[in-house]
Short mmCIF file of C-alpha atoms in Angstrom, two decimals:
data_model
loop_
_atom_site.label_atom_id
_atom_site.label_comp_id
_atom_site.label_asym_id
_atom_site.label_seq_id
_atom_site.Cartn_x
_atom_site.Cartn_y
_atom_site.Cartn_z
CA UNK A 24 18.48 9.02 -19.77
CA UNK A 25 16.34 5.54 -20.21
CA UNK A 26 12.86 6.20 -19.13
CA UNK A 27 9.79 3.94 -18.80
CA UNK A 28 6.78 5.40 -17.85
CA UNK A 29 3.76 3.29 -16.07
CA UNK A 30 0.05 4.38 -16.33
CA UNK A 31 -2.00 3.99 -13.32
CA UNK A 32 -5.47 3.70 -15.26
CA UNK A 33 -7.10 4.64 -12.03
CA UNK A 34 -6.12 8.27 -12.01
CA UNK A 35 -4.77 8.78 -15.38
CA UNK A 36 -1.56 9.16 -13.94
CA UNK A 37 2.52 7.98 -15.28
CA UNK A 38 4.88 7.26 -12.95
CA UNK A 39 8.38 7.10 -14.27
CA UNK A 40 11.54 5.43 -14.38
CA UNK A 41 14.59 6.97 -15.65
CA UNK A 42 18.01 5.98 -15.50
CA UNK A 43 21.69 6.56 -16.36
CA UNK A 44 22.44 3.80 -19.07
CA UNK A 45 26.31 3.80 -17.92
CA UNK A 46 26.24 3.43 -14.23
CA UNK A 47 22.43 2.91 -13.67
CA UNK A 48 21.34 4.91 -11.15
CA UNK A 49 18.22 6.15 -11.37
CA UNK A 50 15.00 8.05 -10.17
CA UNK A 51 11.12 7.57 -9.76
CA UNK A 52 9.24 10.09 -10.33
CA UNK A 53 6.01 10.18 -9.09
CA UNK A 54 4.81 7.11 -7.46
CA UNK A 55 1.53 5.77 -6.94
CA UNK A 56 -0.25 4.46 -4.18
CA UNK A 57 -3.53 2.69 -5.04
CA UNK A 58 -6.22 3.67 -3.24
CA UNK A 59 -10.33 2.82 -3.16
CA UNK A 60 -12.47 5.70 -2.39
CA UNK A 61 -15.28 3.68 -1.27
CA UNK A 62 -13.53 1.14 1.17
CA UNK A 63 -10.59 3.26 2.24
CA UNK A 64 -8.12 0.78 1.17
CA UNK A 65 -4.66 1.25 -0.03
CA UNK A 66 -2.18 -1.14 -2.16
CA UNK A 67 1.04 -0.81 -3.62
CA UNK A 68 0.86 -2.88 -6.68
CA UNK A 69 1.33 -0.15 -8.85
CA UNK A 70 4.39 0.83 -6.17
CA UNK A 71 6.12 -3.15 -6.15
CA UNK A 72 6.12 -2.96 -10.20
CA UNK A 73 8.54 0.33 -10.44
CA UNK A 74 10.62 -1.93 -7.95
CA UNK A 75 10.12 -4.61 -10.15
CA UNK A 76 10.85 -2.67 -12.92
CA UNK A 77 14.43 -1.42 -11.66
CA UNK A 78 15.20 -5.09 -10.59
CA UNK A 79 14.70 -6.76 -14.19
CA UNK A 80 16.70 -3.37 -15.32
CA UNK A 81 19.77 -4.01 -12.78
CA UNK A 82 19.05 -0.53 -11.38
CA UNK A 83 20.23 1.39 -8.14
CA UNK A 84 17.66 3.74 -7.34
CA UNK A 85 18.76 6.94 -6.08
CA UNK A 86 15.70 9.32 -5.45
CA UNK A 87 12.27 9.42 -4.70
CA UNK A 88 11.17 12.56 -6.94
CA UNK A 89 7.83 14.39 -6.23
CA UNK A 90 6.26 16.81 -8.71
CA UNK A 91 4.14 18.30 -6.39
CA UNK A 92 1.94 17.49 -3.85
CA UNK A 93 -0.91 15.95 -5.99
CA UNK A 94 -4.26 16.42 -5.31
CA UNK A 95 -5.48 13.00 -8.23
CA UNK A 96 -3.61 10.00 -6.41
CA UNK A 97 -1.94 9.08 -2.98
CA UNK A 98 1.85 9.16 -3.36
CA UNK A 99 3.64 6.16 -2.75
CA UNK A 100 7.11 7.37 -1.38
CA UNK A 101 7.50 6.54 1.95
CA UNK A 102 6.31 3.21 0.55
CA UNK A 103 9.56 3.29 -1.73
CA UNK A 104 11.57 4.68 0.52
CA UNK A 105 10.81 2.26 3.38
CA UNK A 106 12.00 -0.72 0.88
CA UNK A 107 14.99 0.96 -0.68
CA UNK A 108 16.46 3.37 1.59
CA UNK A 109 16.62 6.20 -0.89
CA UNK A 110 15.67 10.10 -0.34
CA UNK A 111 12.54 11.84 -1.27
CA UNK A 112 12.91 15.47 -2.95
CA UNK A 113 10.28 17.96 -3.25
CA UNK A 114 10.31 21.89 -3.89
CA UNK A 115 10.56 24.15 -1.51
CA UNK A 116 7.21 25.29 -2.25
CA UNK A 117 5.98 22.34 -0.45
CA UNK A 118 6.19 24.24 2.70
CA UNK A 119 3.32 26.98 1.23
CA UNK A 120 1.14 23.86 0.24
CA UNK A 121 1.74 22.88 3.88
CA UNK A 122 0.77 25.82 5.57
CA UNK A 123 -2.47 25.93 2.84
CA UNK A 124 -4.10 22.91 3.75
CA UNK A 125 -3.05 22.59 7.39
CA UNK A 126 -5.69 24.80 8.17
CA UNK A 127 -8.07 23.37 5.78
CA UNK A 128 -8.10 19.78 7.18
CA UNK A 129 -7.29 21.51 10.62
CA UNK A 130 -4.22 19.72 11.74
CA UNK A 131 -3.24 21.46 14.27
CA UNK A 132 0.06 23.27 15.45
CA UNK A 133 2.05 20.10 15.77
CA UNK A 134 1.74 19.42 12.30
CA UNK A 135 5.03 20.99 10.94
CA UNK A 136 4.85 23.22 7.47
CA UNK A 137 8.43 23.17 7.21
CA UNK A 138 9.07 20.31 4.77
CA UNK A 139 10.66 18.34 7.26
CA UNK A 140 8.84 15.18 6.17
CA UNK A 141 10.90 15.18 2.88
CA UNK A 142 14.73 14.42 3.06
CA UNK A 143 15.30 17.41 0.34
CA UNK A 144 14.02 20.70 -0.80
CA UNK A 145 15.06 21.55 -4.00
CA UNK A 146 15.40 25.23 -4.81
CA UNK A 147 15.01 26.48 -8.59
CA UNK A 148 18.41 25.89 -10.39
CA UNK A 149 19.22 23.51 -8.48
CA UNK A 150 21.09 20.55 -9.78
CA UNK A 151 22.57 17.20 -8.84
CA UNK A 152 24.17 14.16 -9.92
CA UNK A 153 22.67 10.69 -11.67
CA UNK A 154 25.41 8.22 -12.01
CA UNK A 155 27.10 10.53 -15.42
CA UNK A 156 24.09 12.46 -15.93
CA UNK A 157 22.77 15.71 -14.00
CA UNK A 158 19.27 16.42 -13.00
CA UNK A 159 18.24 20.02 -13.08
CA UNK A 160 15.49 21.29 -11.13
CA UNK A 161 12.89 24.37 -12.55
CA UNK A 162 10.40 26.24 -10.46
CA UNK A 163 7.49 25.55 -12.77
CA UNK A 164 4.53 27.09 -9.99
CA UNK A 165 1.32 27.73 -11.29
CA UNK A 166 -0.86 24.81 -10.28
CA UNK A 167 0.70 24.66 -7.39
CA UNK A 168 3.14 26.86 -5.38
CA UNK A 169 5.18 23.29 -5.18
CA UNK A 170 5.72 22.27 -8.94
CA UNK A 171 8.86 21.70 -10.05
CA UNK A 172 10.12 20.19 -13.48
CA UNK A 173 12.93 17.53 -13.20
CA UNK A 174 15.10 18.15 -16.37
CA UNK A 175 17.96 15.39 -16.93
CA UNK A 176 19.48 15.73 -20.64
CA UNK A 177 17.15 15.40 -23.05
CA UNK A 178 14.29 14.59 -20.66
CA UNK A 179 12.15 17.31 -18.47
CA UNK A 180 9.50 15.48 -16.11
CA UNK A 181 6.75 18.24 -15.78
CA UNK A 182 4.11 17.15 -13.78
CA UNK A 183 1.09 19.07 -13.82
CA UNK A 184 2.96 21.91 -16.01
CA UNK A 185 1.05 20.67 -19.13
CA UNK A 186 -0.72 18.24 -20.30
CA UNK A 187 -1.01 16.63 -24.25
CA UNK A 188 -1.18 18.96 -26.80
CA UNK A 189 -5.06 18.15 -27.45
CA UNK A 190 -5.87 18.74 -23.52
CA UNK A 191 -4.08 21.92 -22.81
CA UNK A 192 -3.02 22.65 -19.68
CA UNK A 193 -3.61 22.23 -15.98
CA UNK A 194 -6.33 24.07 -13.35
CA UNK A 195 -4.99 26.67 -11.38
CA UNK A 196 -7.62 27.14 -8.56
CA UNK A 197 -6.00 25.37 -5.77
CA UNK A 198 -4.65 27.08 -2.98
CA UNK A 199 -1.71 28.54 -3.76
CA UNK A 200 -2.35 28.28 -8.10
CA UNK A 201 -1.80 31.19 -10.29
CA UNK A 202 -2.65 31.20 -13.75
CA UNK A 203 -0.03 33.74 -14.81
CA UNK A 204 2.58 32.12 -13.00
CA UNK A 205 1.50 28.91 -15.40
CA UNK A 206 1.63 30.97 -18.60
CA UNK A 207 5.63 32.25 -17.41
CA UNK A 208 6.03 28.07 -16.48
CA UNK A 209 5.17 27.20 -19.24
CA UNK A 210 6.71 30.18 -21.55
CA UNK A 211 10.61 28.53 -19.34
CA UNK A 212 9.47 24.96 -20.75
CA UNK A 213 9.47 26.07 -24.01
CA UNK A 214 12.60 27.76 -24.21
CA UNK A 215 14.20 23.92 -23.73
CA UNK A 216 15.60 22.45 -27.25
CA UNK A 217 12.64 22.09 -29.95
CA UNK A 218 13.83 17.96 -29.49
CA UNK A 219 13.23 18.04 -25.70
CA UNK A 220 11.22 14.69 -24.32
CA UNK A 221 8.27 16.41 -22.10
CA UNK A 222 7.30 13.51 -19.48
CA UNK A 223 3.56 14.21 -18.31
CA UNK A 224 2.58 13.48 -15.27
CA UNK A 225 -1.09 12.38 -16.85
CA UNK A 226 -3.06 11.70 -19.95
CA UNK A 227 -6.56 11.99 -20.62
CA UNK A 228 -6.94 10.79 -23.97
CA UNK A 229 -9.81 11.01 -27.09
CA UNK A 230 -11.82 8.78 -28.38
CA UNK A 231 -9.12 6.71 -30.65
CA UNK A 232 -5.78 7.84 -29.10
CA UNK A 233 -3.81 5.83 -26.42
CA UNK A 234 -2.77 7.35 -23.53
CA UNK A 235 0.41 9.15 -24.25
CA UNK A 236 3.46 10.22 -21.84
CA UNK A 237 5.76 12.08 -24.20
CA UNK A 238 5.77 14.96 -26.20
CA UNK A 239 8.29 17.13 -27.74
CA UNK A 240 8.54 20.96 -26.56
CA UNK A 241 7.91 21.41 -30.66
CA UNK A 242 4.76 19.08 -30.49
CA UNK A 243 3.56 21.32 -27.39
CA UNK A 244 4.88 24.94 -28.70
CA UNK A 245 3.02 23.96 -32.64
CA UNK A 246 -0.06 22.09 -31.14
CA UNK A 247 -1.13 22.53 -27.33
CA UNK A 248 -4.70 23.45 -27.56
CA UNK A 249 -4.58 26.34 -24.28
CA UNK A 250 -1.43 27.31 -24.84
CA UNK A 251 0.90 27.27 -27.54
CA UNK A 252 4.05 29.45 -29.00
CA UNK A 253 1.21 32.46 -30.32
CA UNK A 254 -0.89 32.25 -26.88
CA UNK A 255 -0.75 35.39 -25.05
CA UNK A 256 -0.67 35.67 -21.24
CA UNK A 257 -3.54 37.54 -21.18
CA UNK A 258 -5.57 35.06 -23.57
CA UNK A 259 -4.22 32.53 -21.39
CA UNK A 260 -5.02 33.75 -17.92
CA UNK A 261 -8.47 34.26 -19.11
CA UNK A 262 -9.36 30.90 -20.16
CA UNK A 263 -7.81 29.40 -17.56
CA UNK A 264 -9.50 31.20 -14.92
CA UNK A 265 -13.25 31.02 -16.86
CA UNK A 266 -12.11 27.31 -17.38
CA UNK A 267 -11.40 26.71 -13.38
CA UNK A 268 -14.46 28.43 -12.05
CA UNK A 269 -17.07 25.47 -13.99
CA UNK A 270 -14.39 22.78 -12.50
CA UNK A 271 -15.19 20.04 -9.94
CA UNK A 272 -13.03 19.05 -7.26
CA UNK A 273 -10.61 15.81 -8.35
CA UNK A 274 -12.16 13.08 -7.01
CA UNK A 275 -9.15 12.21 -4.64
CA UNK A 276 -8.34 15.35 -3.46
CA UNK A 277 -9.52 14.94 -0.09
CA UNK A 278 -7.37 11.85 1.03
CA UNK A 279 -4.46 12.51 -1.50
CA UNK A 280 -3.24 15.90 -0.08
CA UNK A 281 -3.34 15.24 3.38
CA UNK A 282 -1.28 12.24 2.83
CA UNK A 283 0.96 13.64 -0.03
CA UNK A 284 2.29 16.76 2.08
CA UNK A 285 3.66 13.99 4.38
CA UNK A 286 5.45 12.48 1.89
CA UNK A 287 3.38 9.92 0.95
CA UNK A 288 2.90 8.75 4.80
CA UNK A 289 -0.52 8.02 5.72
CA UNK A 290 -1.62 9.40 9.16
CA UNK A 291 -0.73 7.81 12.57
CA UNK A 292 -2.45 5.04 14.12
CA UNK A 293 -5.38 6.13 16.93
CA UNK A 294 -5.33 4.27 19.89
CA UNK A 295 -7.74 1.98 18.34
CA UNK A 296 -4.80 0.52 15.54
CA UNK A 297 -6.98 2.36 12.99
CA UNK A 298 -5.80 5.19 10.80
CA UNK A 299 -7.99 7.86 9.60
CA UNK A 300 -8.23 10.63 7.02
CA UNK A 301 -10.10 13.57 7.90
CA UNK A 302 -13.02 15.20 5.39
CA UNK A 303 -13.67 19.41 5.48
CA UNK A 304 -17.16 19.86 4.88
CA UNK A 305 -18.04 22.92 2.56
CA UNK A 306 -14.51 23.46 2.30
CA UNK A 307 -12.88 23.03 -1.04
#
């Protein structure tokens, strides 16, 4: 596929663009919904540019594709869908995340944990079509019980999976994370074709470097600096878990999640007009 990736310098995050060059259909992956922590307001500049994007391109956008439910940045798909009409897909392990942080922000029995905000739930293996091309989805849990990797052709959209080869790999202390189930993520990721485009979901960069979206599963396997083709699971598990436990919270992780496991909807009007987000003390 064609892919262009835009970084929201905000969160350090790349939302994608990819496409079938023959037909042009094509995906987003990972939208972003800008957001200020200290007013509470939202934008979707970083949203109108993928639209803008596909327009210049002469695209037909197909999907709406979610990593996971992010817990660094408010999604914008319902945004996206409300202007184009297309579907947003998620894995089924949304419906875990759901049932997680329901109780933590306390939202009650009417909020449903069923995934029923997202048109699809895409089971591991599963595959459908992009104009000529075929987009494969992989369980890739760890982080989250909800990550899934988006592999069409040569291209595999990770997420959280991994990061750049010289920041290692992602936390695994949220709800639902696992750092074994990372390692054996990560171990199906590089059994993809040394040539494979990995598609990160964010870059933190050195001192020097530019913020960087793709790698090769040969750059990762050679170079990742938590987890590379001589990394044992055991190694790995440990780090990552003495690693997690000196973390701090994102800084988003309160508003993003509750608005991410509803698809990138933000929470209904009170009877005032107003929406709010709610804030667990001592929670997280």
């Amino acid at each position: 596929p064609e892919v262009r990736g835009l970084f929201h310098a905000p969160t350090s995050t790349f939302s994608y663009l990819a496409w079938d060059p023959t037909t042009r259909e094509a995906v987003i992956i990972d939208p972003v919904l800008d957001y200020d922590g200290a007013s509470g307001h939202t934008d979707t500049v970083s949203a109108a540019a993928l639209l803008a994007m596909a327009k210049r391109e002469g695209l037909q956008l197909r999907w709406i594709l979610e990593t996971h439910a992010h817990a660094d940045h408010l999604s914008a798909a319902a945004f996206l869908k409300d202007r184009t009409g297309a579907p947003i897909g998620i894995g089924r392990g949304i419906t875990s995340v759901q049932a997680n942080f329901r109780d933590i922000y306390h939202l009650g029995a009417d909020f449903p944990v069923d995934g029923r905000q997202f048109d699809r739930l895409f089971d591991d293996g599963e595959r459908f079509p992009l104009g000529e091309l075929e987009v494969e989805v992989m369980a890739t849990p760890g982080h989250t019980d909800d990550s899934v990797t988006y592999r069409i052709g040569d291209a595999a959209f990770v997420g959280d999976t991994l990061f750049a080869p010289d920041y290692g790999s992602a936390r695994c202390d949220f709800p639902g994370g696992d750092a074994a189930r990372l390692f054996a993520s990560v171990q199906r990721l590089y059994a993809l074709p040394s040539e494979t485009r990995l598609f990160l979901c964010h870059d933190y960069p050195p001192a020097g470097r530019e913020p960087r979206c793709e790698w090769s599963v040969a750059e990762q396997r050679a170079g990742n600096v938590h987890i590379n083709a001589g990394t044992r699971e055991f190694e790995f598990v440990e780090m990552r878990e003495q690693r997690d436990a000196g973390l701090k919270m994102p800084a988003l992780i309160i508003p993003s999640v509750q608005v991410n496991i509803r698809a990138g909807r933000l929470p209904e009007p009170e009877d005032n007009g107003r929406r709010y987000l709610r804030i667990p003390l001592d929670t997280l």
